[in-house]
CSV table of C-alpha atoms in Angstrom, one decimal:
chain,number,residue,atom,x,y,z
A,24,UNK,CA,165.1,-35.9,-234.7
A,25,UNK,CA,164.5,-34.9,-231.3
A,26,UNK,CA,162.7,-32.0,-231.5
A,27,UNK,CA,160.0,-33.5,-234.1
A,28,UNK,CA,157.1,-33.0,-233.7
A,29,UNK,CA,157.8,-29.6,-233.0
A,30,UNK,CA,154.2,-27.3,-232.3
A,31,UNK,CA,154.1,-23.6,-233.1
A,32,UNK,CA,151.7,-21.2,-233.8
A,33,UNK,CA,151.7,-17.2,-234.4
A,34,UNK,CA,150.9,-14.2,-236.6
A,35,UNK,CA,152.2,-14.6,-240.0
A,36,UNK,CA,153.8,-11.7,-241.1
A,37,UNK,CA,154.8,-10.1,-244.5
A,38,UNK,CA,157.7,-11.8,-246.1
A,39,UNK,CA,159.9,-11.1,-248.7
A,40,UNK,CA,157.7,-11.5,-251.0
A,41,UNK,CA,159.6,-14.0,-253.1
A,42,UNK,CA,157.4,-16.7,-252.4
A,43,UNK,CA,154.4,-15.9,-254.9
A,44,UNK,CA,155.9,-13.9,-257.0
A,45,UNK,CA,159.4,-14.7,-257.7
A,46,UNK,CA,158.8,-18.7,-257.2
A,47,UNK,CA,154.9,-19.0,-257.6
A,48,UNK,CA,155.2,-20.8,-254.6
A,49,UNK,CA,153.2,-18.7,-251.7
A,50,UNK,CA,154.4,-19.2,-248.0
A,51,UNK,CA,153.5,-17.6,-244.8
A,52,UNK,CA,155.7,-16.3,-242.9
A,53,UNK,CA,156.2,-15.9,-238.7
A,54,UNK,CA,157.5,-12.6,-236.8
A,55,UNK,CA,160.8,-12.8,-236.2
A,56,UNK,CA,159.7,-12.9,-232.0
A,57,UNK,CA,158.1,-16.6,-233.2
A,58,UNK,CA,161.6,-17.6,-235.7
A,59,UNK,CA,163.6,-17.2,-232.3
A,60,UNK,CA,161.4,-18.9,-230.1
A,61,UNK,CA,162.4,-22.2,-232.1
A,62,UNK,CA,165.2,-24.4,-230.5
A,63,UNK,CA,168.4,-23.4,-231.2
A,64,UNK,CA,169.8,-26.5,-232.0
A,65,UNK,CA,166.9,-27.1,-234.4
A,66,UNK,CA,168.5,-27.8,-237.7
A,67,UNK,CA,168.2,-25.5,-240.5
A,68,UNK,CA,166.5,-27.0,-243.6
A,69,UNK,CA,163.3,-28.3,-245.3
A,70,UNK,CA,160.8,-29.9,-243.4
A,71,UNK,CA,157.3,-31.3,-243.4
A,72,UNK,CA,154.1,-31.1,-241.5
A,73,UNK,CA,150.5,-30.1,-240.9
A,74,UNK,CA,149.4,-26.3,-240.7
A,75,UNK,CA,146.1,-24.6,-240.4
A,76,UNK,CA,145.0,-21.1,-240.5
A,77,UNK,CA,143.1,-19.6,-237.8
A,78,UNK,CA,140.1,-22.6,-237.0
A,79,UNK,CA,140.5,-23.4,-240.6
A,80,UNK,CA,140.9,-27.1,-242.5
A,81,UNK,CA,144.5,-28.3,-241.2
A,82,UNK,CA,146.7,-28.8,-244.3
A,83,UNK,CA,149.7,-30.6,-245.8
A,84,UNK,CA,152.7,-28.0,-246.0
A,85,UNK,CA,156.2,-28.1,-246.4
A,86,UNK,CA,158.3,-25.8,-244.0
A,87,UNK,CA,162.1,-23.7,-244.8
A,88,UNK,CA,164.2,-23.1,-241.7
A,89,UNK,CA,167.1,-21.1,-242.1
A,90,UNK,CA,169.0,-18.4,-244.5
A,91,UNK,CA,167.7,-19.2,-247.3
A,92,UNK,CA,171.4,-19.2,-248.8
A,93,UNK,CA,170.3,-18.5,-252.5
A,94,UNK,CA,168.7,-15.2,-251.3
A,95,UNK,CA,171.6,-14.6,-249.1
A,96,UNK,CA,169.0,-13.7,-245.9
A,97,UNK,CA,171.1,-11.8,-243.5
A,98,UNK,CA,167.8,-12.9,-240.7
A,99,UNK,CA,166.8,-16.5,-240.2
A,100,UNK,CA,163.4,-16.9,-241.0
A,101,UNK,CA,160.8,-19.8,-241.0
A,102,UNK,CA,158.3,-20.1,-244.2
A,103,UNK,CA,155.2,-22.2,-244.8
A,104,UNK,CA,153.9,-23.5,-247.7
A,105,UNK,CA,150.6,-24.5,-247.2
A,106,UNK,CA,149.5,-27.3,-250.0
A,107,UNK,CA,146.2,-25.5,-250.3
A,108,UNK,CA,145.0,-22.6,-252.1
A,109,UNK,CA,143.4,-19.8,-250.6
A,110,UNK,CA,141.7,-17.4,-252.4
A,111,UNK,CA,143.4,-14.7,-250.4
A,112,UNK,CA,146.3,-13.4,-247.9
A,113,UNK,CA,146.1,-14.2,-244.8
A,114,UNK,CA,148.4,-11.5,-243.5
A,115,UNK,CA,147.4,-10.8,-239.3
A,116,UNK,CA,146.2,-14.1,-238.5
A,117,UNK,CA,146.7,-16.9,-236.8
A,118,UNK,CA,149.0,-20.2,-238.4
A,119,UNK,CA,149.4,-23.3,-236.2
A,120,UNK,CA,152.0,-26.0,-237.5
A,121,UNK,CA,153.1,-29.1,-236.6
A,122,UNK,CA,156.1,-29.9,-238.0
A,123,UNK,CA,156.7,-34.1,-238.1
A,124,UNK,CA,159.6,-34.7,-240.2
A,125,UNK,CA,162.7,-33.4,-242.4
A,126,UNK,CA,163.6,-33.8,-246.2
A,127,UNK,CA,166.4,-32.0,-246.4
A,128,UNK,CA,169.6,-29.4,-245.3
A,129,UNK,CA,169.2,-26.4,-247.1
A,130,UNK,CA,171.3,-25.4,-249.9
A,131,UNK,CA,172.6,-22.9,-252.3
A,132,UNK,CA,171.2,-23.4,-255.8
A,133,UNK,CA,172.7,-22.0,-259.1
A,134,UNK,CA,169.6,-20.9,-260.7
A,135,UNK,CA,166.8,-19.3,-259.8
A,136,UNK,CA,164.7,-22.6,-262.2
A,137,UNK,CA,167.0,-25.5,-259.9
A,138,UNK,CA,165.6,-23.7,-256.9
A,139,UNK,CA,161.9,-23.9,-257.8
A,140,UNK,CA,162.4,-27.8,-258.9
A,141,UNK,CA,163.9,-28.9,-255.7
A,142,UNK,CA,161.3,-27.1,-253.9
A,143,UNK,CA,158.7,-29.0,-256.2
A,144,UNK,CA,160.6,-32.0,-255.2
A,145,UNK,CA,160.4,-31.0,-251.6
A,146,UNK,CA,156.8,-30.7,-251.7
A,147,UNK,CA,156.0,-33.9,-254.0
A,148,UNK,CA,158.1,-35.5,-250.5
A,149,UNK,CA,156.1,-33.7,-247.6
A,150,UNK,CA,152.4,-35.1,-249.9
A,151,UNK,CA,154.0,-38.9,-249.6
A,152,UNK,CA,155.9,-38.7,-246.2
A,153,UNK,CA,152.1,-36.7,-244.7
A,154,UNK,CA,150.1,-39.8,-246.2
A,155,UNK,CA,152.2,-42.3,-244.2
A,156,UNK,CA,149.9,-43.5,-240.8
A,157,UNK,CA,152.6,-41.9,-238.2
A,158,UNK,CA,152.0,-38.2,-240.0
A,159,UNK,CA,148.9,-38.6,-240.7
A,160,UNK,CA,147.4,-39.0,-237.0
A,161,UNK,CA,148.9,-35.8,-236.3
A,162,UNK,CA,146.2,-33.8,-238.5
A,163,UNK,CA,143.6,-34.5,-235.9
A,164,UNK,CA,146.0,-32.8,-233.2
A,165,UNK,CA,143.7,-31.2,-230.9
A,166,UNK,CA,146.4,-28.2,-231.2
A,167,UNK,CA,144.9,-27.2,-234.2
A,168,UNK,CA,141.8,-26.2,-232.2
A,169,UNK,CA,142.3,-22.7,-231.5
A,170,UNK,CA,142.0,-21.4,-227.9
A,171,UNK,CA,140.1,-17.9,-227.6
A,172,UNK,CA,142.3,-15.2,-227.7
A,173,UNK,CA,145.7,-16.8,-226.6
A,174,UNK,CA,148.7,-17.7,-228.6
A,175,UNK,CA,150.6,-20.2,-227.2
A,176,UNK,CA,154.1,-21.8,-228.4
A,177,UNK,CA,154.7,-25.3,-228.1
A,178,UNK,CA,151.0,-26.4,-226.6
């Protein structure tokens, strides 16, 4: 895919707050400024990649582009799930992601239950695919180092 790997970082912003209580399956979430700032012949769909919190640890995580069609989103949005737990919200700061490859187009699902196995499924995928030499080189991305005070898209 062209566009991979794709760098981002922003503020992550409140959600829908589906994520960890609906699917017990937390994401973070970017400003709608940073959802548009992505190509716009990015594909919409399930993705993998690095992400990292401020000048946090850098961490596996598994990324949604799109609608979201089982929740019918009327906005397209962009949610992380870190493969980390944090012991709390991390609403206002910073979240730098590298996104190196794609599982998956997203879908409609017919139960709330098939949803949360295929994102299992998704994120048993990003933990082999992120182990693999090619992804795992971009964990040490000197990206993830956080400039003072600037926010800067795409390096």
């Amino acid at each position: 895919m062209r566009h991979l790997p794709y760098f981002c970082r922003g503020e992550v912003v409140k959600g829908f707050g589906r994520g960890s209580k609906e699917l017990g399956i937390p994401t973070a979430n970017f400003s709608e400024q940073v959802v548009e700032s992505f190509p716009s012949d990015i594909p919409t769909g399930i993705y993998y990649g690095w992400a990292c919190v401020g000048n946090g640890d850098v961490h596996k995580m598994v990324l949604s582009i799109g609608w979201n069609p089982f929740y019918k989103n009327i906005k397209k949005s962009v949610e992380t799930h870190i493969i980390h737990t944090f012991k709390e919200d991390f609403y206002g700061e910073i979240l730098s992601i590298v996104i190196t490859g794609y599982i998956r187009p997203e879908k409609n699902f017919d139960s709330l239950d098939a949803l949360i196995s295929a994102i299992q499924e998704d994120i048993e995928e990003a933990k082999r695919q992120l182990d693999l030499p090619e992804h795992l080189k971009l964990k040490e991305d000197n990206f993830f180092h956080l400039p003072e005070g600037k926010i800067v898209n795409n390096r």
